[in-house]
Tab-separated table of C-alpha atoms and ligand atoms in Angstrom:
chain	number	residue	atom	x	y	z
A	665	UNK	CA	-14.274	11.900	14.705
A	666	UNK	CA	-13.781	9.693	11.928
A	667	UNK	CA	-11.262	10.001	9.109
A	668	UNK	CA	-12.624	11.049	5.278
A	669	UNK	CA	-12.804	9.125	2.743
A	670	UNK	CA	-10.399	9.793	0.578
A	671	UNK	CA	-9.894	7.259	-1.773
A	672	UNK	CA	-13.361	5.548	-2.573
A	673	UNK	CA	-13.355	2.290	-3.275
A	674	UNK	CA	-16.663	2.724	-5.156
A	675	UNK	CA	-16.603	1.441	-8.312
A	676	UNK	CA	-13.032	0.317	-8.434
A	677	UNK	CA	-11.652	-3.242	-9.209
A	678	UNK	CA	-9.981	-4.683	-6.214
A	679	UNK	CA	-7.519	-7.417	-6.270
A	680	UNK	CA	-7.482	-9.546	-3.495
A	681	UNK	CA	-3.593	-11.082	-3.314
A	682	UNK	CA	-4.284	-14.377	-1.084
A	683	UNK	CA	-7.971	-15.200	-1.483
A	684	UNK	CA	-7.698	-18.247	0.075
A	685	UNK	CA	-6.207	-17.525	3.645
A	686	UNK	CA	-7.602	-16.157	6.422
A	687	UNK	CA	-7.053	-13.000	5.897
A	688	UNK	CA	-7.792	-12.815	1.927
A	689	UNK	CA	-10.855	-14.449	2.421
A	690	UNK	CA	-12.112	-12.258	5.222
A	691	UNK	CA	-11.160	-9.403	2.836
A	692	UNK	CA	-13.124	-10.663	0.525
A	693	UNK	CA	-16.232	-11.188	2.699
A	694	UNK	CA	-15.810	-7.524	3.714
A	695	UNK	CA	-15.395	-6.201	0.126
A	696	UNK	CA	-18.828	-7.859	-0.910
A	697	UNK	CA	-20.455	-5.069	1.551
A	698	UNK	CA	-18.991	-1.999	-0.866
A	699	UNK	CA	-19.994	-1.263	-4.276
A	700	UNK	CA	-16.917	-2.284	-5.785
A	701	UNK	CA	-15.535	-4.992	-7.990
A	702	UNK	CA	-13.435	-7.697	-6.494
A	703	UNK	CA	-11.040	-9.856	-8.284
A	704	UNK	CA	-9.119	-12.740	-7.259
A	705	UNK	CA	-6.742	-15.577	-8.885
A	706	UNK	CA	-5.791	-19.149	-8.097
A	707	UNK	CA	-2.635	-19.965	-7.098
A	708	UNK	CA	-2.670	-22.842	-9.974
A	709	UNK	CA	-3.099	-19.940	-12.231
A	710	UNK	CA	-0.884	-17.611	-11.267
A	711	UNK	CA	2.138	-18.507	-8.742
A	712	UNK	CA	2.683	-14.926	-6.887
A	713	UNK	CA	6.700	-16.158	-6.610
A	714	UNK	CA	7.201	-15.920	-10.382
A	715	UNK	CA	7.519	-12.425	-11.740
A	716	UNK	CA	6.692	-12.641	-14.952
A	717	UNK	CA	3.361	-14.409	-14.140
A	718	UNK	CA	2.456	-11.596	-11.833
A	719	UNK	CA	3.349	-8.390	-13.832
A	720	UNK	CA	1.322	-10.463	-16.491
A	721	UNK	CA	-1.973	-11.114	-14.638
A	722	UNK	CA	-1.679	-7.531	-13.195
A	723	UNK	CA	-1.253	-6.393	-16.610
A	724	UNK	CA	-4.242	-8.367	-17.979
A	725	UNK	CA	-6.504	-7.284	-15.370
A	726	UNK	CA	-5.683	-3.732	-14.411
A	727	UNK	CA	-7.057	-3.531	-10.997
A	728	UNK	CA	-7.208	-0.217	-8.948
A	729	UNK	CA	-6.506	-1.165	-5.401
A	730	UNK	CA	-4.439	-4.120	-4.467
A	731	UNK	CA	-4.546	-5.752	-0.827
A	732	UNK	CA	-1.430	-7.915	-0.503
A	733	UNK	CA	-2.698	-10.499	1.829
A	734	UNK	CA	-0.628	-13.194	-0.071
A	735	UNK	CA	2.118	-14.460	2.394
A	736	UNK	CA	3.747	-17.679	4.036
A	737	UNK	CA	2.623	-17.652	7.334
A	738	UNK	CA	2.419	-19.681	10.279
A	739	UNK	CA	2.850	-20.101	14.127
A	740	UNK	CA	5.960	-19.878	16.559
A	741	UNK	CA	7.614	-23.736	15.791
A	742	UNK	CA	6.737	-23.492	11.688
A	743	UNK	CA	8.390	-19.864	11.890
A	744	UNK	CA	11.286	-21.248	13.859
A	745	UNK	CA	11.633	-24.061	11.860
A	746	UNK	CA	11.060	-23.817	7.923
A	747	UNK	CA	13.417	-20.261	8.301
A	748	UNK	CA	14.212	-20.248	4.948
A	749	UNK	CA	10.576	-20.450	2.863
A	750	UNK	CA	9.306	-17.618	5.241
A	751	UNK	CA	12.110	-15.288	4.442
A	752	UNK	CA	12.111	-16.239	0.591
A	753	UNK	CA	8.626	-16.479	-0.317
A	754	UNK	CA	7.512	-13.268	1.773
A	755	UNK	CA	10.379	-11.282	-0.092
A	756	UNK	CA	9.483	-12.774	-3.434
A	757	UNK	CA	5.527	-12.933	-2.958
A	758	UNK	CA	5.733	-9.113	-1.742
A	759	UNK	CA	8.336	-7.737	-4.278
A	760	UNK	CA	6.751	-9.115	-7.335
A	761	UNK	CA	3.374	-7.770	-6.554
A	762	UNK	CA	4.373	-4.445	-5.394
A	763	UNK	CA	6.526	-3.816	-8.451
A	764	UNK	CA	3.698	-5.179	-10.775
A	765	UNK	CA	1.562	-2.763	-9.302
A	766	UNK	CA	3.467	0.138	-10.166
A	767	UNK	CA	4.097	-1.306	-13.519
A	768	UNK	CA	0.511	-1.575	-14.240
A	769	UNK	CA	-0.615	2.103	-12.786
A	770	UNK	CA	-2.252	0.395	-9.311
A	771	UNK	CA	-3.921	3.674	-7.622
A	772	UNK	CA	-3.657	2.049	-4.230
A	773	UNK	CA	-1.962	-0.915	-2.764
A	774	UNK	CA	-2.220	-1.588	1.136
A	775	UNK	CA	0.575	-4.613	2.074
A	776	UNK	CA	-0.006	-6.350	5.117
A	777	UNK	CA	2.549	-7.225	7.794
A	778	UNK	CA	2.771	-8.402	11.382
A	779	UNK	CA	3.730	-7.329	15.121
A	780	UNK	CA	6.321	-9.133	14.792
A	781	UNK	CA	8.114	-6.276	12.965
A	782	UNK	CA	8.836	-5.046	16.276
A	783	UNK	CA	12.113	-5.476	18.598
A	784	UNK	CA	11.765	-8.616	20.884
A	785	UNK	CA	12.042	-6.493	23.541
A	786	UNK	CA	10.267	-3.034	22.706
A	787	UNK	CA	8.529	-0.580	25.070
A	788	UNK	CA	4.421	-1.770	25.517
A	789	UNK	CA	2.508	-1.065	23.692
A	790	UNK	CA	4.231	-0.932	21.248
A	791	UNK	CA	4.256	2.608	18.602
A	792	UNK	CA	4.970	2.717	14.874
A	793	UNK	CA	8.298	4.122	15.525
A	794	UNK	CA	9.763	0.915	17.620
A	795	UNK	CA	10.545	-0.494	14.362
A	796	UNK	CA	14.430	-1.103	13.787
A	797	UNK	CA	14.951	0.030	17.271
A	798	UNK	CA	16.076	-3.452	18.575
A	799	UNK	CA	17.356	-7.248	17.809
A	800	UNK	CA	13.869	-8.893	16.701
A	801	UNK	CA	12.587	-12.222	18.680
A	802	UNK	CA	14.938	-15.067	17.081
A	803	UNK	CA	11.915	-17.441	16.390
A	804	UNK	CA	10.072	-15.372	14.092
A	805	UNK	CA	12.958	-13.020	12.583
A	806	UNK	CA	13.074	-14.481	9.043
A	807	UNK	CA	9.506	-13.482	8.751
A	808	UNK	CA	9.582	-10.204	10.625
A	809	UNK	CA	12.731	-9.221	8.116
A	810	UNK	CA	10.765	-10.028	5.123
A	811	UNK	CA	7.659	-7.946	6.376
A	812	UNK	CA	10.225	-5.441	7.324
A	813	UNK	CA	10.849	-5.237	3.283
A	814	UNK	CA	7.478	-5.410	2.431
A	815	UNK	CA	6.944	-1.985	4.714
A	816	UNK	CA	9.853	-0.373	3.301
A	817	UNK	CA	9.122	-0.843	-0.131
A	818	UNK	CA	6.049	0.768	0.181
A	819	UNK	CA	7.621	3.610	1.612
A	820	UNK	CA	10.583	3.843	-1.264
A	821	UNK	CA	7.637	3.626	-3.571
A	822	UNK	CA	6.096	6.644	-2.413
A	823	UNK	CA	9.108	8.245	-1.925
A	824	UNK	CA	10.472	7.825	-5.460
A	825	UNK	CA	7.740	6.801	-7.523
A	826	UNK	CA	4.362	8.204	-5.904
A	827	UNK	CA	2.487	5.476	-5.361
A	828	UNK	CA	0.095	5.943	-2.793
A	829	UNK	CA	1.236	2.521	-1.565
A	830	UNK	CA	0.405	1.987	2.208
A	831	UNK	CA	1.277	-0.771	5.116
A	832	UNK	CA	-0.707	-2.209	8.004
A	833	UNK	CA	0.633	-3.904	11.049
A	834	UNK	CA	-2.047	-6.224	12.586
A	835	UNK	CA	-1.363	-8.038	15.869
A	836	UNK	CA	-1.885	-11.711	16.223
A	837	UNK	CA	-5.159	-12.990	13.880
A	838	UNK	CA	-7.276	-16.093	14.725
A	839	UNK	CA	-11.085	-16.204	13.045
A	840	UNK	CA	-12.843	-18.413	10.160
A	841	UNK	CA	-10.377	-19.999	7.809
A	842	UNK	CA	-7.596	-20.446	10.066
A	843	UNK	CA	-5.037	-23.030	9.751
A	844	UNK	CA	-5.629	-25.790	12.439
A	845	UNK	CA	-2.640	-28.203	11.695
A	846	UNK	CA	-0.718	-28.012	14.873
A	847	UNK	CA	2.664	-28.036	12.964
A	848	UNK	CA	2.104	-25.026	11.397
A	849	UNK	CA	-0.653	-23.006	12.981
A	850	UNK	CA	-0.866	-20.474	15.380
A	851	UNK	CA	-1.735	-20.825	19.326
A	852	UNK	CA	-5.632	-20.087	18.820
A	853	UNK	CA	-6.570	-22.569	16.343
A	854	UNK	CA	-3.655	-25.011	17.993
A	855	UNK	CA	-5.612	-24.548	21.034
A	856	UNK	CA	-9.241	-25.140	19.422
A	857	UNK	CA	-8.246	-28.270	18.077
A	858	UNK	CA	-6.433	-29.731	21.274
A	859	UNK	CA	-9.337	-29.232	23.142
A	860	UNK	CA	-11.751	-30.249	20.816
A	861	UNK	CA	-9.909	-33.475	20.190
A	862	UNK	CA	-9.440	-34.158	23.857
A	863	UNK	CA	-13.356	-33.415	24.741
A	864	UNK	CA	-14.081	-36.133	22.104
A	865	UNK	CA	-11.524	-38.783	22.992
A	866	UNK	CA	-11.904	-37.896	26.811
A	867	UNK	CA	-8.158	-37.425	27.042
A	868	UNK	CA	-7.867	-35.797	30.656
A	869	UNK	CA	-5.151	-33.060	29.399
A	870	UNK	CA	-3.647	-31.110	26.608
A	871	UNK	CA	-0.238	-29.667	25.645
A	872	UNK	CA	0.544	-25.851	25.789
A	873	UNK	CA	3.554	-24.730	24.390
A	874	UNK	CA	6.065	-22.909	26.575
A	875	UNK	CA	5.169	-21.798	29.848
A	876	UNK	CA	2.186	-20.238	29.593
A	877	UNK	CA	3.177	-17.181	30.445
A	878	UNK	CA	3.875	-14.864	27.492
A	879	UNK	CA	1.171	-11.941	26.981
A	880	UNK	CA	-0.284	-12.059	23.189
A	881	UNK	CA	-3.624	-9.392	21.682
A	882	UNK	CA	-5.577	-11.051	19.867
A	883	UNK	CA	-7.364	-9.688	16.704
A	884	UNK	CA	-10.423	-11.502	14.642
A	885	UNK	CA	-9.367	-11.737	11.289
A	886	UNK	CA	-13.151	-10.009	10.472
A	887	UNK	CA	-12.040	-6.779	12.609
A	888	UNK	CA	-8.751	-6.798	10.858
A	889	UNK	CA	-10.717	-6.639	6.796
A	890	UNK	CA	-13.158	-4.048	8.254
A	891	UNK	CA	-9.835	-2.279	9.544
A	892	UNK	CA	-8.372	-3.199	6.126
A	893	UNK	CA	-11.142	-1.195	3.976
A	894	UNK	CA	-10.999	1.643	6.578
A	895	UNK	CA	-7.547	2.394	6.025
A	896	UNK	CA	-7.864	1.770	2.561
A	897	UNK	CA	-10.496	4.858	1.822
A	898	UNK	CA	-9.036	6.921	4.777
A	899	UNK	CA	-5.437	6.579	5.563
A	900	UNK	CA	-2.507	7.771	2.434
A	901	UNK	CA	0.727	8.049	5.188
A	902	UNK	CA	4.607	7.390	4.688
A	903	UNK	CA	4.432	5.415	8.202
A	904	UNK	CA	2.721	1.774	8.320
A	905	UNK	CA	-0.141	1.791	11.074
A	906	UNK	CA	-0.898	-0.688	13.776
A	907	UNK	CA	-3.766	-2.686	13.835
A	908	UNK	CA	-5.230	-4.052	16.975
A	909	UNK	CA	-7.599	-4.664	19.300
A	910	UNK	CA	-6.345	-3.856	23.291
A	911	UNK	CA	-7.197	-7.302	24.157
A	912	UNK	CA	-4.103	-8.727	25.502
A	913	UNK	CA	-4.215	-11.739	27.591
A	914	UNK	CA	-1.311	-14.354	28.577
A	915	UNK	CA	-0.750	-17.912	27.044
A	916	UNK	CA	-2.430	-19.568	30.115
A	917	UNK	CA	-5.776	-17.297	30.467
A	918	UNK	CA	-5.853	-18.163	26.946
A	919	UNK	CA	-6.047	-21.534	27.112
A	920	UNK	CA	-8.863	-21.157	30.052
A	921	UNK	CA	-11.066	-18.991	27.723
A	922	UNK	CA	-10.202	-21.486	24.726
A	923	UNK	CA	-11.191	-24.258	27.035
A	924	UNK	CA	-14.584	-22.554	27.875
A	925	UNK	CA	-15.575	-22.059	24.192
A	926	UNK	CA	-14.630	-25.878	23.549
A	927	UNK	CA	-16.226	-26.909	26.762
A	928	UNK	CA	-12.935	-28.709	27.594
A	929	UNK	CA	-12.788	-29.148	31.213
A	930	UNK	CA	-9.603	-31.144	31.680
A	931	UNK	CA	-6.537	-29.939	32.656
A	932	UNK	CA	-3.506	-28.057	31.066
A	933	UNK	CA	-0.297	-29.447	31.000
A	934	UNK	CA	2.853	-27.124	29.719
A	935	UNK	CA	5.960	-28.209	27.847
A	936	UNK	CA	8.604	-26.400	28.849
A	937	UNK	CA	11.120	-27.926	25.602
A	938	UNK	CA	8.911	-25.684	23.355
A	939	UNK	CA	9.321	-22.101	22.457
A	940	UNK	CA	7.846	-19.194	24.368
A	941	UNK	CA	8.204	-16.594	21.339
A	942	UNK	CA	8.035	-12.887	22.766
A	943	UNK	CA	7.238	-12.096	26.505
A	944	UNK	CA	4.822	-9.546	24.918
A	945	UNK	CA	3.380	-8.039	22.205
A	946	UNK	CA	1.116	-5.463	22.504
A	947	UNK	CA	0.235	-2.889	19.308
A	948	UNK	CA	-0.035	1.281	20.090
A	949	UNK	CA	-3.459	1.346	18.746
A	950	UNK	CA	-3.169	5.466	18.794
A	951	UNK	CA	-3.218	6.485	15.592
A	952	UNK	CA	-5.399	4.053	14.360
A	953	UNK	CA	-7.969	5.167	17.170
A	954	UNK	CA	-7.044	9.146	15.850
A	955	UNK	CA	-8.655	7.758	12.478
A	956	UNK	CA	-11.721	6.819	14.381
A	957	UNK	CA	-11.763	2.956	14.118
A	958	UNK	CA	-11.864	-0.014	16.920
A	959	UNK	CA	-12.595	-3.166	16.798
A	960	UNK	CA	-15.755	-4.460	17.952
A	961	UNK	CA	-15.693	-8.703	18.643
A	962	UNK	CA	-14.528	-9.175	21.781
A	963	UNK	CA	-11.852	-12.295	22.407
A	964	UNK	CA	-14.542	-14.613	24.007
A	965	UNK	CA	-17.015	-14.132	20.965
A	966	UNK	CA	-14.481	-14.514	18.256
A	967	UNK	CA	-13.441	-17.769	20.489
A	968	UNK	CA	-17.106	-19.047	19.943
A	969	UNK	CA	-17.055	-17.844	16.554
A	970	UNK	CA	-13.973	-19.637	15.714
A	971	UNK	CA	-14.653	-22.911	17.265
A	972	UNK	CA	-17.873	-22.997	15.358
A	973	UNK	CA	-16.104	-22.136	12.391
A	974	UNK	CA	-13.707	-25.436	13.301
A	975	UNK	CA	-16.293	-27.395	13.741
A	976	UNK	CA	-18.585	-27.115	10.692
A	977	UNK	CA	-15.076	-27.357	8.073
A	978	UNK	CA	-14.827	-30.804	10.226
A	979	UNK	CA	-17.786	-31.578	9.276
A	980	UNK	CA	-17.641	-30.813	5.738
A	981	UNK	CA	-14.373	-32.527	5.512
A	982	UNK	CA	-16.248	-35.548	6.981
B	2328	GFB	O1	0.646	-18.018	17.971
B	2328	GFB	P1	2.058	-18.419	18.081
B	2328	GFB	O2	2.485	-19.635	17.368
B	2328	GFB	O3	2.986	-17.253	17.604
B	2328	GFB	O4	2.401	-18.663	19.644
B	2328	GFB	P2	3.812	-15.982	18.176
B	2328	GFB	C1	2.024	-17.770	20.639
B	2328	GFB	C2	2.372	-18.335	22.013
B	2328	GFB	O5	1.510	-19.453	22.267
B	2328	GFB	C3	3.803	-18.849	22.167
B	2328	GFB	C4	2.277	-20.532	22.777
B	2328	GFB	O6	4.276	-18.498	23.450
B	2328	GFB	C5	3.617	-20.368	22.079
B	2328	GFB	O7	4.631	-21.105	22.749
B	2328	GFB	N1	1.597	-21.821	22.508
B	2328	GFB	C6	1.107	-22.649	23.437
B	2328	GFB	C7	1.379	-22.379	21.303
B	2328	GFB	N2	0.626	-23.770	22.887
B	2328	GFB	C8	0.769	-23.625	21.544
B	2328	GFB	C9	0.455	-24.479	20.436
B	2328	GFB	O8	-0.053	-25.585	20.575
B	2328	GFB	N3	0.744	-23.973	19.204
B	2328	GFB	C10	1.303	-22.737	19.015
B	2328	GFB	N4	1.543	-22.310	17.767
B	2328	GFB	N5	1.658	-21.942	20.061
B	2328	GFB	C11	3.919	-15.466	15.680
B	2328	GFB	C12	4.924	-15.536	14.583
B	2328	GFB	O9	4.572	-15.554	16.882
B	2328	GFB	O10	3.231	-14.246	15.668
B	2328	GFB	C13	4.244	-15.318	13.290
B	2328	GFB	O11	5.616	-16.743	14.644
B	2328	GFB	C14	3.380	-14.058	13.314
B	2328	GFB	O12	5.177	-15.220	12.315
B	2328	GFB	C15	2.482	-13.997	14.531
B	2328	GFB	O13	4.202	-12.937	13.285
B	2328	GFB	C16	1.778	-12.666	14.672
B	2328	GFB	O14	2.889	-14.917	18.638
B	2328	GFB	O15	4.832	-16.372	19.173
């Protein structure tokens, strides 16, 4: 049974927070399928780290619903390694908005976080109430903390104020619009681009990170904005809510699949000097699933969709 409705997004003006990354611009794709009104602003225009700027926009263009898919993000090495802009501009980025938004009367607001909220070590897969439960994984903690904030603050705001603010926990994202530069991006797109690169040069290997042996789920970023809107009409709850897909597959049999999408046929060899990240991390899909939603594109289509995706910007940008 699926969940009612019960905040429409009908008719409502919806501001997009992060139109231009993957996940803003899947939202945005998704939102042109409902009847509503979707509003976005440049980052020239308005920098989400300066408060003023925000509460003014906000102000200025009185949206209804907020999605805050604004955020410095990145993979294991750019996490472990540029500590301090992850922590600062996620707490910044997230506070200003959220505040602005109950400053300017913002019906709904849905912030976005990450798995990586989760202990380094908790039970798999992993529920809602792991969180704070144990020491996070060291190579993404400055991140995880500042999600952690973003979550909470929903929470306070609902506690104290009323807002029917709300948080989502998606598990690790890959899809159209990802990030391919390999000091910054995550282990899909790293992995599309390898291989691509090596199937054109002819280079007889790539590099994986680590040892190829840590489990990861893997979401498409267009299940996660159909997830998005879901929980934005159905779901008003103190708790943030896990979004995934039950796809969970280790480092290795991801670089196999990855290699079948790219038609890379060389071989795979791993570099043990570079971070392995979490052994696992698996979302509790439960109470999303009580809602009635799953997602639907399976990890070897999204691969296919992805690389395609890769290869067309490349060609563009040619
Ligand atoms: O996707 P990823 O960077 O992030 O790495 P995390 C996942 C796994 O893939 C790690 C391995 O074990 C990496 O060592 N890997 C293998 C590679 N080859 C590569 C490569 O070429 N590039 C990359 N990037 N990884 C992220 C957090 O952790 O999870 C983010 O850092 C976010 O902040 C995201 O929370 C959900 O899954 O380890």
């Amino acid at each position: 049974m699926t969940a009612p409705i019960v905040y429409p997004l009908a008719g409502k003006r919806v501001y997009v927070a992060g139109h231009r990354g993957m996940v803003g611009s899947a939202l945005v794709r998704r939102l042109q399928r409902e009847p509503c009104d979707i509003v976005t602003v440049e980052r020239g225009q308005v920098d989400l780290r300066h408060q003023a700027a925000v509460g003014d926009w906000l102000n200025a263009t009185r949206p209804q619903a907020v999605f805050v898919a604004a955020a410095t993000v990145g993979g294991i090495l750019a996490n472990d390694t540029r500590p301090a802009e992850f922590l600062y501009d996620n707490l910044v980025i997230e506070t200003n908005l959220i505040e602005a938004a109950r400053r300017a009367g913002v019906e709904k607001l849905l912030f976005l976080g990450s798995s990586c909220i989760y202990p380094r070590l908790a039970p798999q897969p992993m529920p809602e109430d792991a969180l704070l439960s144990g020491p996070l994984e060291p190579t993404n903690q400055w991140y995880a903390i500042a999600k952690i904030a973003g979550l909470k603050l929903c929470a306070a705001y609902r506690a104290q104020y009323g807002c029917d603010f709300i948080s989502a926990q998606p598990t690790n994202l890959y899809g159209p619009g990802d990030k391919f530069d390999l000091a910054a991006s995550h282990v899909v797109p790293a992995l599309i681009a390898k291989m691509h690169h090596a199937k054109v040069t002819g280079a007889p290997s790539v590099e994986i990170w680590g040892t190829g042996t840590p489990r990861r789920e893997f979401l498409h970023v267009d299940d996660l904005a159909d997830a998005l809107v879901f929980l934005m009409q159905r779901y008003s709850e103190d708790s943030h809510i896990n979004v995934g897909s039950g796809e969970e597959v280790s480092i290795a049999e991801l670089a196999r699949a990855v290699g079948e999408a790219v038609g890379f046929r060389g071989a795979f060899h791993y570099a043990a000097d570079k971070p392995d990240g979490a052994p696992r991390k698996l979302v509790d899909r439960a109470r999303l699933e009580a809602l009635g939603w799953r997602a639907s594109i399976s990890l070897r289509e999204g691969l296919d969709d992805a690389y395609r995706w890769y290869r067309a910007a490349a060609d563009r940008a040619a």
